[in-house]
Amino acid sequence: MQTSFTTEQLADPNVAESEKILRRCVHCGFCTATCPTYVTLGNELDSPRGRIYLIKEMLENGRPADAETVTHIDRCLSCLSCVTTCPSGVDYMHLVDHARAHIENTYRRPLADRLIRSLLAAILPYPARFRAALQLARLGRPLAPVFARVPALAPIAAMLSLAPVRRARTAAVTDPQPVSTPRRGRVAILSGCAQSVLDPGINAATRRLLTRFDVEIVAPRGEGCCGALVHHLGREDEALAFARRNVDAWIGEIEGGGLDAIIITASGCGTTVKDYGHMLRLDPLYADKAARVSALARDITEYLSTLDLPVLESRRLSVAYHSACSLQHGQRITALPKLLLKAAGFTVRDPAEGHLCCGSAGTYNILQPEISAQLKARKVKNIDATKADVVAAGNIGCMTQIATGTAIPVVHTVELLDWAYGGPKPAKLATSGRKDRARPVAAARV
Amino acid sequence: MAEAIQFLVPRDNVLARRLSIISDLADLLPPECLVHEARGLAPFETDAFIAYRRVPLAVALPRTTVQVAAVLKYCHRYDIPVVPRGAGTSLSGGAIPQEDAVVLCLSKMTRIIEIDYANRTATVQAGVTNLSISDAVGTDGFFYAPDPSSQLACTIGGNIGMNSGGAHCLKYGVTTNNLLGVKLVLIDGTVVELGGKHLDAAGYDLLGLVCGSEGQLGVVTEATVRLIAKPEGARPVLFGFDTCDEAGACVADIIAAGIIPVAIEFMDKPAIEICEAFAKAGYPLDVAALLIVEVEGSEAEMDAMLASIVEIAGRHGVRKVRECQSATEAALIWKGRKSAFGATGRIADYICMDGTVPLGKLSYVLGRTAQIVEGFGLRVANVFHAGDGNMHPLILFNANDPVEAAKAEAAGNEILKLCVEAGGCLTGEHGVGIEKRDLMRYQYSDIDLAQQMDVRGAFDEKWLLNPSKVFPLDGRIRAAC
Amino acid sequence: MLIPTSETDAAYIIRNAAGQGKRLAICGGNTRSGLGQVVEAAEVFSARGLSGIVDYDPAEMVMTAKAGTPVAEIEAALARNRQMLAFEPMDHRGIMGTSGEPTIGGAFAANVSGPRRFVAGAARDSLLGIRFVNGRGEAVKAGGRVMKNVTGLDLVKLLAGSFGTLGFLTEVTFRVLPVPPAADTLVVSGLDDETAAKAMATAMSLPVEVSGAAHLPFTVRHRFIGGRLPEGEATVLRIEGLAASVEARAQKLAAVMEAFGPVTRLGAADSATLWRDIRDVAPYADGTSRPLWRVSVAPSAGHQLVAALRLEAGIDAFYDWQGGLVWMRMEADAEAELVRRYIRALGGGHATLVRAPDRIRAATSAFEPQPDAVAALSARIRKTFDPAGIFSPGRMSGRGGAV
């Protein structure tokens, strides 16, 4: 598509990159059909093509972001379904990243919005703070409907409703240590932020499983939140700070004992870590190191697929596999998790409309509770229709979101694999657990 | 770039009343169903024919037929032009607005109203996408036959507006052959129902007239379409040739032999490379032209038909024949073909032609097309529905270079004139839109056009519906009186 | 009778007629002259003088012929190339008791379509392009000679089925199809109307490409193929294609149909005769002028309509198009009100009185009356073609109508 940027504008490498992305778009409209917000709202402005146009106008004119543009960019889930669909290869991900940063730099949001965003950015990436906040949220749950009635405060209601009813058990401390030699690999596992608080069992299962297959696990010092949460809020500087810190931590390990892979068990984080090379491309001190880190980043299912796990007998348990957007669209990993589950003896079912986001999308379910709730209802309906015994997903955000809508237990893919290959049965699958966990759909609707 | 195609001059009296029109529309529609801020209007300024753009006065996004009728009635009363829009995937600019127009976009009307297997019909709102009809009935063994390449995104309302075709129309016909009924809102807000679950019309075939009328006669809000039982199996087969001539002649001979496969698609080398880069479908990259021939039915049936086709292809020196081995492979082959236009965006901007020619002229027109485009110093990729002679030369250019853009448009016009001279027509399935409007006189005499315009005027005597499209701007006098 | 021999002549005659307000009853071979409202016109204006195949390229599967060319001549030329008119134009002479030669222009002007219509389209779906003279005496071209063509408004569809009220067709270009190398018909015997409707719907949902689905109740069964159909009501299903494929599909279909009733096969020769008999409504080619309705409704509604009417009037009926086309012969009165009321109640459709004694024709609207908005639209359209109102006035609208 035709663009009109001045030479001065194009001197900014970010603008130059966006211009290149925009030039590829031929406005064919295919992306609209698989965009969750367009499918839900039916407005071009809430479609990738509409947003690309809004971004193009905003960047071409070099003007500050305006309320109309921000509204529609904010509604984007960054699920990247459009990127999978786009025949022209429009790199929407980096375009919308650029737009979000531009918005954050040039647009002053209403007070309530600013507060919520600052709060999220200050709490979620830090496990200790997040844990404390969840304690408070549990106390505050009864107030959710009150907040829900005031539009500006709806995100608070959404937040309260999403907080788990029970505290997550702390990870088993008796995880086995690697013993046998020769080891098959040496990996780091991103311990991350929110997931470690919400469901420490996921990484525990990962450690057990890898250890069982003779993979050595190291825990580099100084590693923390991958930066995705603030990145999607447009807080670019904070995101890059997180990225640099993690790059430092892993490069230390790579250059020390060496690493075969950096394993990520939350695909939302995985997409971001795999993008470190791009995010830090303009930082001469970090560009190379970040690219090396990204090249080593693997989703847990990608790494497990290299281990040639034994094929097990069928175990008569049906699994509805929920394909997290960050896995299927962000990292283009679609078949591997299902192949692993099948090899481990599970019967895998594909819910209809698998390409559509569940509405979790990082902090989206907090910031856009209404659309998020509609997407969740649609997702849960499709999942429930599979009549599966359990839902497996590769991303903590989706797991939390879906679990608040369905009576079917929701676990991480790796928890099922760990169980199949000799680990404990996931707690959520305990026989009595299923009905107990049935909870009404979150009161996040306003 | 200097625009070769003119739009109607915006009506000053409408532009002057912009604010009051918006406030009136706001009374007719819920807030989320009206776009009127400048920033929000810009993304509606064009469709998939992006060479031309006009920001509309407002965009209405109705949810119901009642709202559509209210907006039309209002616009009719105050002489405000209306441009209907579905998903905005038109390749001829059918949904490009004008500054004094209200865009009536049916993208919120996405409900499937009824599926009736006993009568093999589906009744849907106009904003339902083409593919979602087939998706809704697929597991029960049915499908909706017309399959434009944009079927993932384009709406059934838009399909009716353009009488859309697709790859599989060779056997199953185009939209008009698969459409049973519509709910149509006339410009004055009157709602009429044409057709239904029964066949043929009680009086004049208004349904047939409305199909392909490019939003000039009314706004379709609901449609009843025919469902067809899915064949037992379907198999696309790739035939690679050393020259486009041989491939073209092979197509003509297949049809001449009385064999009508479900689809015969043609790709030349540039198109093969483009599609392969996106879909990784395994198209052979070392041939000059490729035919995708799809046969369907039982295994025995497909084998029998393929044997005849392979024999004919052999006479034309086919170099590679590859039968598709699995459903996944078949899906990829079609994914590549159907994404061809969009995938072209990876290498260049393009405009897509849509002329149809008699099959016997296919090779000649392909050759002349290459000469014409070369003459302008541009490149061309060909990917099209060969079985019914519906050509899609994609003229590649750089949209940021105004000289090249103008050349591309000029080359396109030459190609379309060539199609008409060869006994064909300007457009096989994309519609006239704004793109081919000024070429209409190459196909029709003034009298032919006057008769069409008179009929158009019988529906909308003020010419408010999509008025810049289809008919040349000059010579509308008789129609207007 | 005026019989021009060229388009120019026709235009001249029409211009003069328009100038004098002289009304013309347009026709081809005049074999359907009893169809529709009685036309009051000064002169019959026939296209039969415009005859002959203009262009036929079998490889392109397209033929152009002058409008007055006899259908028989066209079918003979096609048959020599193993091709056919996919829409199986009905010959009305049997039921109308007329003589003369049906013309190709007449077939299109009346949108005459046979048993294959419900899967392969009507006459209008085969029609690619036309030339006609409008009421101003202008020669107009619409459409073209290629299958896919969306250039401008589709006046071709509008003229098809306009019964000579919009223009005087001079030339038609249409698509033809190869004759299927093999064909056979399955007969499922002994089904009542309702069960037959279910059986036909089931057949149509199978991937066997049924190209004809009719139900011939007990009262009419003996009037087909010289009475050689098996005992009991006959639900008949046609399959066409390559020989091996017809055999395979017939077996597959028979396996499913056996659940409904005993299945027999007719063989190619009887199959061809049967579908011609169905096409031409053989049971009611009875030499009478008893009222005959041609009703188009949703396939599942056909038998319900007949069942409902039977309680109130003496009728005889059979079904084509999977049950959606009902041919009904009335014992006495046309019962137009009743017929049309039930059609509306069953989801809509239309009934055309194809034949009736003159007194009934005069008192009955032959074509389904249209809702006001549609009737007004149709009248405005007609006016654009024929401002002076000289073409077969009243033929489609009945007393006092604008069309």
XYZ file of N, CA, C and O in Angstrom, chain A residues 140-150 157 160-161 443 445-446:
68
model
N -10.841 -8.612 48.770
C -11.646 -7.615 48.060
C -12.680 -8.196 47.104
O -13.529 -7.464 46.595
N -12.625 -9.503 46.908
C -13.533 -10.118 45.930
C -14.982 -9.692 46.054
O -15.638 -9.398 45.052
N -15.508 -9.664 47.279
C -16.927 -9.300 47.402
C -17.227 -7.909 46.826
O -18.367 -7.596 46.521
N -16.215 -7.100 46.687
C -16.456 -5.737 46.207
C -16.505 -5.656 44.677
O -16.865 -4.626 44.117
N -16.168 -6.768 44.023
C -16.072 -6.738 42.563
C -17.325 -6.166 41.892
O -17.223 -5.288 41.033
N -18.501 -6.631 42.278
C -19.697 -6.112 41.598
C -19.864 -4.601 41.778
O -20.412 -3.929 40.915
N -19.388 -4.084 42.909
C -19.490 -2.649 43.145
C -18.640 -1.899 42.120
O -19.099 -0.974 41.455
N -17.405 -2.351 41.986
C -16.513 -1.709 41.012
C -17.061 -1.859 39.585
O -16.948 -0.970 38.763
N -17.645 -3.008 39.354
C -18.090 -3.311 37.992
C -19.126 -2.301 37.520
O -19.281 -2.065 36.326
N -19.831 -1.690 38.482
C -20.892 -0.783 38.089
C -20.357 0.556 37.578
O -21.046 1.284 36.890
N -19.151 0.894 37.966
C -18.565 2.160 37.509
C -17.617 1.862 36.335
O -16.622 1.170 36.516
N -12.768 -4.473 39.004
C -13.693 -5.593 39.207
C -13.174 -6.834 38.499
O -13.189 -7.944 39.044
N -10.296 -8.372 40.403
C -10.717 -9.088 41.609
C -11.338 -10.431 41.248
O -11.115 -11.441 41.913
N -12.107 -10.420 40.177
C -12.791 -11.657 39.813
C -11.829 -12.707 39.295
O -12.114 -13.896 39.352
N -17.585 -12.457 37.202
C -18.516 -11.333 37.182
C -17.890 -10.115 36.518
O -18.076 -8.993 36.938
N -18.419 -8.919 33.641
C -19.215 -8.181 32.657
C -19.727 -6.891 33.258
O -20.084 -6.839 34.420
N -19.769 -5.880 32.465
C -20.279 -4.606 32.980
C -21.505 -4.191 32.179
O -21.759 -4.715 31.125
